[in-house]
């Protein structure tokens, strides 16, 4: 799949609607994705750390936490790469994702955990 390829008809374009935790100790995270027509997709069974990182993007004064996600962000900045699309799909009983970057050259990272791709 090319980065500038049109949206496939059997996929939905979604936005993050809610980020939270499944348990009171914030050990397991969850995300609700919502399409423009109101269809919801629920993701869970990933770490609370990932959920906290995802929710930090909507906070006004969040401090960047040193993590693998911050490291990827810095690598992208140094190499002038921009994340333009994340494609989430089922692979067996788990959700996987492809990440599409563009910049000086196009880059596609395939078959990563969907929760990591969201973060």
PDB file of C-alpha atoms in Angstrom:
ATOM      1  CA  UNK A   1       0.000   0.000   0.000  1.00  0.00           C
ATOM      2  CA  UNK A   2       1.279   3.443  -0.919  1.00  0.00           C
ATOM      3  CA  UNK A   3       1.015   6.401   1.449  1.00  0.00           C
ATOM      4  CA  UNK A   4      -1.064   8.476  -0.970  1.00  0.00           C
ATOM      5  CA  UNK A   5      -3.366   5.590  -1.897  1.00  0.00           C
ATOM      6  CA  UNK A   6      -7.105   6.237  -1.521  1.00  0.00           C
ATOM      7  CA  UNK A   7      -8.959   4.930   1.530  1.00  0.00           C
ATOM      8  CA  UNK A   8      -9.932   1.290   1.100  1.00  0.00           C
ATOM      9  CA  UNK A   9     -13.721   0.749   1.257  1.00  0.00           C
ATOM     10  CA  UNK A  10     -13.553  -1.938   3.966  1.00  0.00           C
ATOM     11  CA  UNK A  11     -11.630   0.351   6.384  1.00  0.00           C
ATOM     12  CA  UNK A  12     -12.995   3.186   8.524  1.00  0.00           C
ATOM     13  CA  UNK A  13     -11.259   6.512   9.159  1.00  0.00           C
ATOM     14  CA  UNK A  14     -11.401   7.142  12.909  1.00  0.00           C
ATOM     15  CA  UNK A  15     -10.270   9.533  15.611  1.00  0.00           C
ATOM     16  CA  UNK A  16      -9.494   8.872  19.250  1.00  0.00           C
ATOM     17  CA  UNK A  17     -12.696   9.576  21.177  1.00  0.00           C
ATOM     18  CA  UNK A  18     -11.721   8.377  24.671  1.00  0.00           C
ATOM     19  CA  UNK A  19      -8.601   7.194  26.492  1.00  0.00           C
ATOM     20  CA  UNK A  20      -8.844   5.620  29.927  1.00  0.00           C
ATOM     21  CA  UNK A  21      -8.141   2.652  32.121  1.00  0.00           C
ATOM     22  CA  UNK A  22      -9.919  -0.662  32.601  1.00  0.00           C
ATOM     23  CA  UNK A  23      -8.906  -1.091  36.236  1.00  0.00           C
ATOM     24  CA  UNK A  24      -8.757   1.315  39.211  1.00  0.00           C
ATOM     25  CA  UNK A  25      -4.956   1.002  39.458  1.00  0.00           C
ATOM     26  CA  UNK A  26      -4.349   2.247  35.883  1.00  0.00           C
ATOM     27  CA  UNK A  27      -2.486  -0.923  34.936  1.00  0.00           C
ATOM     28  CA  UNK A  28      -4.524  -1.742  31.812  1.00  0.00           C
ATOM     29  CA  UNK A  29      -5.430   0.937  29.273  1.00  0.00           C
ATOM     30  CA  UNK A  30      -8.277   1.280  26.824  1.00  0.00           C
ATOM     31  CA  UNK A  31      -9.077   3.479  23.839  1.00  0.00           C
ATOM     32  CA  UNK A  32     -12.342   4.123  22.027  1.00  0.00           C
ATOM     33  CA  UNK A  33     -11.958   5.083  18.374  1.00  0.00           C
ATOM     34  CA  UNK A  34     -14.894   6.736  16.602  1.00  0.00           C
ATOM     35  CA  UNK A  35     -15.619   7.181  12.893  1.00  0.00           C
ATOM     36  CA  UNK A  36     -17.317  10.242  11.383  1.00  0.00           C
ATOM     37  CA  UNK A  37     -20.566   8.278  11.109  1.00  0.00           C
ATOM     38  CA  UNK A  38     -20.480   7.380  14.836  1.00  0.00           C
ATOM     39  CA  UNK A  39     -19.234   3.784  14.613  1.00  0.00           C
ATOM     40  CA  UNK A  40     -17.077   2.888  17.644  1.00  0.00           C
ATOM     41  CA  UNK A  41     -14.091   0.566  17.932  1.00  0.00           C
ATOM     42  CA  UNK A  42     -12.800  -0.443  21.375  1.00  0.00           C
ATOM     43  CA  UNK A  43      -9.175  -1.394  22.086  1.00  0.00           C
ATOM     44  CA  UNK A  44      -7.861  -2.668  25.407  1.00  0.00           C
ATOM     45  CA  UNK A  45      -5.340  -5.072  26.917  1.00  0.00           C
ATOM     46  CA  UNK A  46      -2.370  -2.720  26.678  1.00  0.00           C
ATOM     47  CA  UNK A  47      -0.389  -1.065  29.441  1.00  0.00           C
ATOM     48  CA  UNK A  48      -1.490   1.922  31.450  1.00  0.00           C
ATOM     49  CA  UNK A  49       1.765   3.588  30.405  1.00  0.00           C
ATOM     50  CA  UNK A  50       0.634   3.507  26.777  1.00  0.00           C
ATOM     51  CA  UNK A  51      -2.769   4.971  27.749  1.00  0.00           C
ATOM     52  CA  UNK A  52      -1.075   7.758  29.733  1.00  0.00           C
ATOM     53  CA  UNK A  53       1.170   8.544  26.774  1.00  0.00           C
ATOM     54  CA  UNK A  54      -1.772   8.714  24.353  1.00  0.00           C
ATOM     55  CA  UNK A  55      -3.738  10.980  26.704  1.00  0.00           C
ATOM     56  CA  UNK A  56      -0.725  13.283  27.166  1.00  0.00           C
ATOM     57  CA  UNK A  57      -1.293  14.674  23.652  1.00  0.00           C
ATOM     58  CA  UNK A  58      -4.550  16.298  24.756  1.00  0.00           C
ATOM     59  CA  UNK A  59      -3.126  17.787  27.965  1.00  0.00           C
ATOM     60  CA  UNK A  60      -2.115  21.454  27.836  1.00  0.00           C
ATOM     61  CA  UNK A  61       1.049  21.251  29.950  1.00  0.00           C
ATOM     62  CA  UNK A  62       2.240  17.697  29.796  1.00  0.00           C
ATOM     63  CA  UNK A  63       5.868  16.885  30.434  1.00  0.00           C
ATOM     64  CA  UNK A  64       7.389  14.498  27.918  1.00  0.00           C
ATOM     65  CA  UNK A  65       8.175  11.194  29.546  1.00  0.00           C
ATOM     66  CA  UNK A  66      11.401   9.532  28.372  1.00  0.00           C
ATOM     67  CA  UNK A  67      10.120   6.490  26.545  1.00  0.00           C
ATOM     68  CA  UNK A  68      10.403   4.602  23.289  1.00  0.00           C
ATOM     69  CA  UNK A  69       7.620   6.841  21.936  1.00  0.00           C
ATOM     70  CA  UNK A  70       9.596  10.005  22.683  1.00  0.00           C
ATOM     71  CA  UNK A  71      12.659   8.427  21.075  1.00  0.00           C
ATOM     72  CA  UNK A  72      10.710   7.684  17.870  1.00  0.00           C
ATOM     73  CA  UNK A  73       9.392  11.261  17.876  1.00  0.00           C
ATOM     74  CA  UNK A  74      12.939  12.645  18.107  1.00  0.00           C
ATOM     75  CA  UNK A  75      14.202  10.327  15.351  1.00  0.00           C
ATOM     76  CA  UNK A  76      11.374  11.535  13.105  1.00  0.00           C
ATOM     77  CA  UNK A  77      12.158  15.179  13.852  1.00  0.00           C
ATOM     78  CA  UNK A  78      15.860  14.693  13.096  1.00  0.00           C
ATOM     79  CA  UNK A  79      15.064  12.927   9.807  1.00  0.00           C
ATOM     80  CA  UNK A  80      12.188  15.242   8.828  1.00  0.00           C
ATOM     81  CA  UNK A  81       9.610  12.435   8.831  1.00  0.00           C
ATOM     82  CA  UNK A  82       5.921  13.014   9.534  1.00  0.00           C
ATOM     83  CA  UNK A  83       3.443  10.305  10.516  1.00  0.00           C
ATOM     84  CA  UNK A  84       0.551  10.646   8.067  1.00  0.00           C
ATOM     85  CA  UNK A  85      -1.513   7.502   8.607  1.00  0.00           C
ATOM     86  CA  UNK A  86      -1.944   4.517  10.922  1.00  0.00           C
ATOM     87  CA  UNK A  87      -3.792   1.504   9.526  1.00  0.00           C
ATOM     88  CA  UNK A  88      -5.097  -0.903  12.195  1.00  0.00           C
ATOM     89  CA  UNK A  89      -6.198  -4.410  11.243  1.00  0.00           C
ATOM     90  CA  UNK A  90      -6.945  -7.784  12.809  1.00  0.00           C
ATOM     91  CA  UNK A  91      -4.254 -10.432  12.660  1.00  0.00           C
ATOM     92  CA  UNK A  92      -5.610 -13.579  14.218  1.00  0.00           C
ATOM     93  CA  UNK A  93      -6.960 -12.572  17.624  1.00  0.00           C
ATOM     94  CA  UNK A  94      -4.861  -9.406  18.009  1.00  0.00           C
ATOM     95  CA  UNK A  95      -4.867  -5.948  16.466  1.00  0.00           C
ATOM     96  CA  UNK A  96      -1.834  -4.927  14.427  1.00  0.00           C
ATOM     97  CA  UNK A  97      -0.953  -1.689  12.663  1.00  0.00           C
ATOM     98  CA  UNK A  98       1.042  -0.263   9.801  1.00  0.00           C
ATOM     99  CA  UNK A  99       2.504   3.226  10.289  1.00  0.00           C
ATOM    100  CA  UNK A 100       2.966   5.460   7.240  1.00  0.00           C
ATOM    101  CA  UNK A 101       5.573   8.237   7.348  1.00  0.00           C
ATOM    102  CA  UNK A 102       6.480  10.777   4.690  1.00  0.00           C
ATOM    103  CA  UNK A 103       9.280  13.297   4.381  1.00  0.00           C
ATOM    104  CA  UNK A 104      12.511  13.175   2.416  1.00  0.00           C
ATOM    105  CA  UNK A 105      11.404   9.648   1.560  1.00  0.00           C
ATOM    106  CA  UNK A 106       8.355   7.525   2.359  1.00  0.00           C
ATOM    107  CA  UNK A 107       8.591   4.883   5.070  1.00  0.00           C
ATOM    108  CA  UNK A 108       6.108   2.182   6.105  1.00  0.00           C
ATOM    109  CA  UNK A 109       6.553   0.251   9.360  1.00  0.00           C
ATOM    110  CA  UNK A 110       4.449  -2.913   9.214  1.00  0.00           C
ATOM    111  CA  UNK A 111       2.822  -5.310  11.659  1.00  0.00           C
ATOM    112  CA  UNK A 112       3.352  -3.444  14.955  1.00  0.00           C
ATOM    113  CA  UNK A 113       1.091  -3.723  17.993  1.00  0.00           C
ATOM    114  CA  UNK A 114      -1.911  -1.466  17.453  1.00  0.00           C
ATOM    115  CA  UNK A 115      -1.627   0.080  20.928  1.00  0.00           C
ATOM    116  CA  UNK A 116       1.993   1.075  20.275  1.00  0.00           C
ATOM    117  CA  UNK A 117       1.002   2.556  16.921  1.00  0.00           C
ATOM    118  CA  UNK A 118      -1.720   4.623  18.609  1.00  0.00           C
ATOM    119  CA  UNK A 119       0.783   5.992  21.129  1.00  0.00           C
TER     120      UNK A 119
END
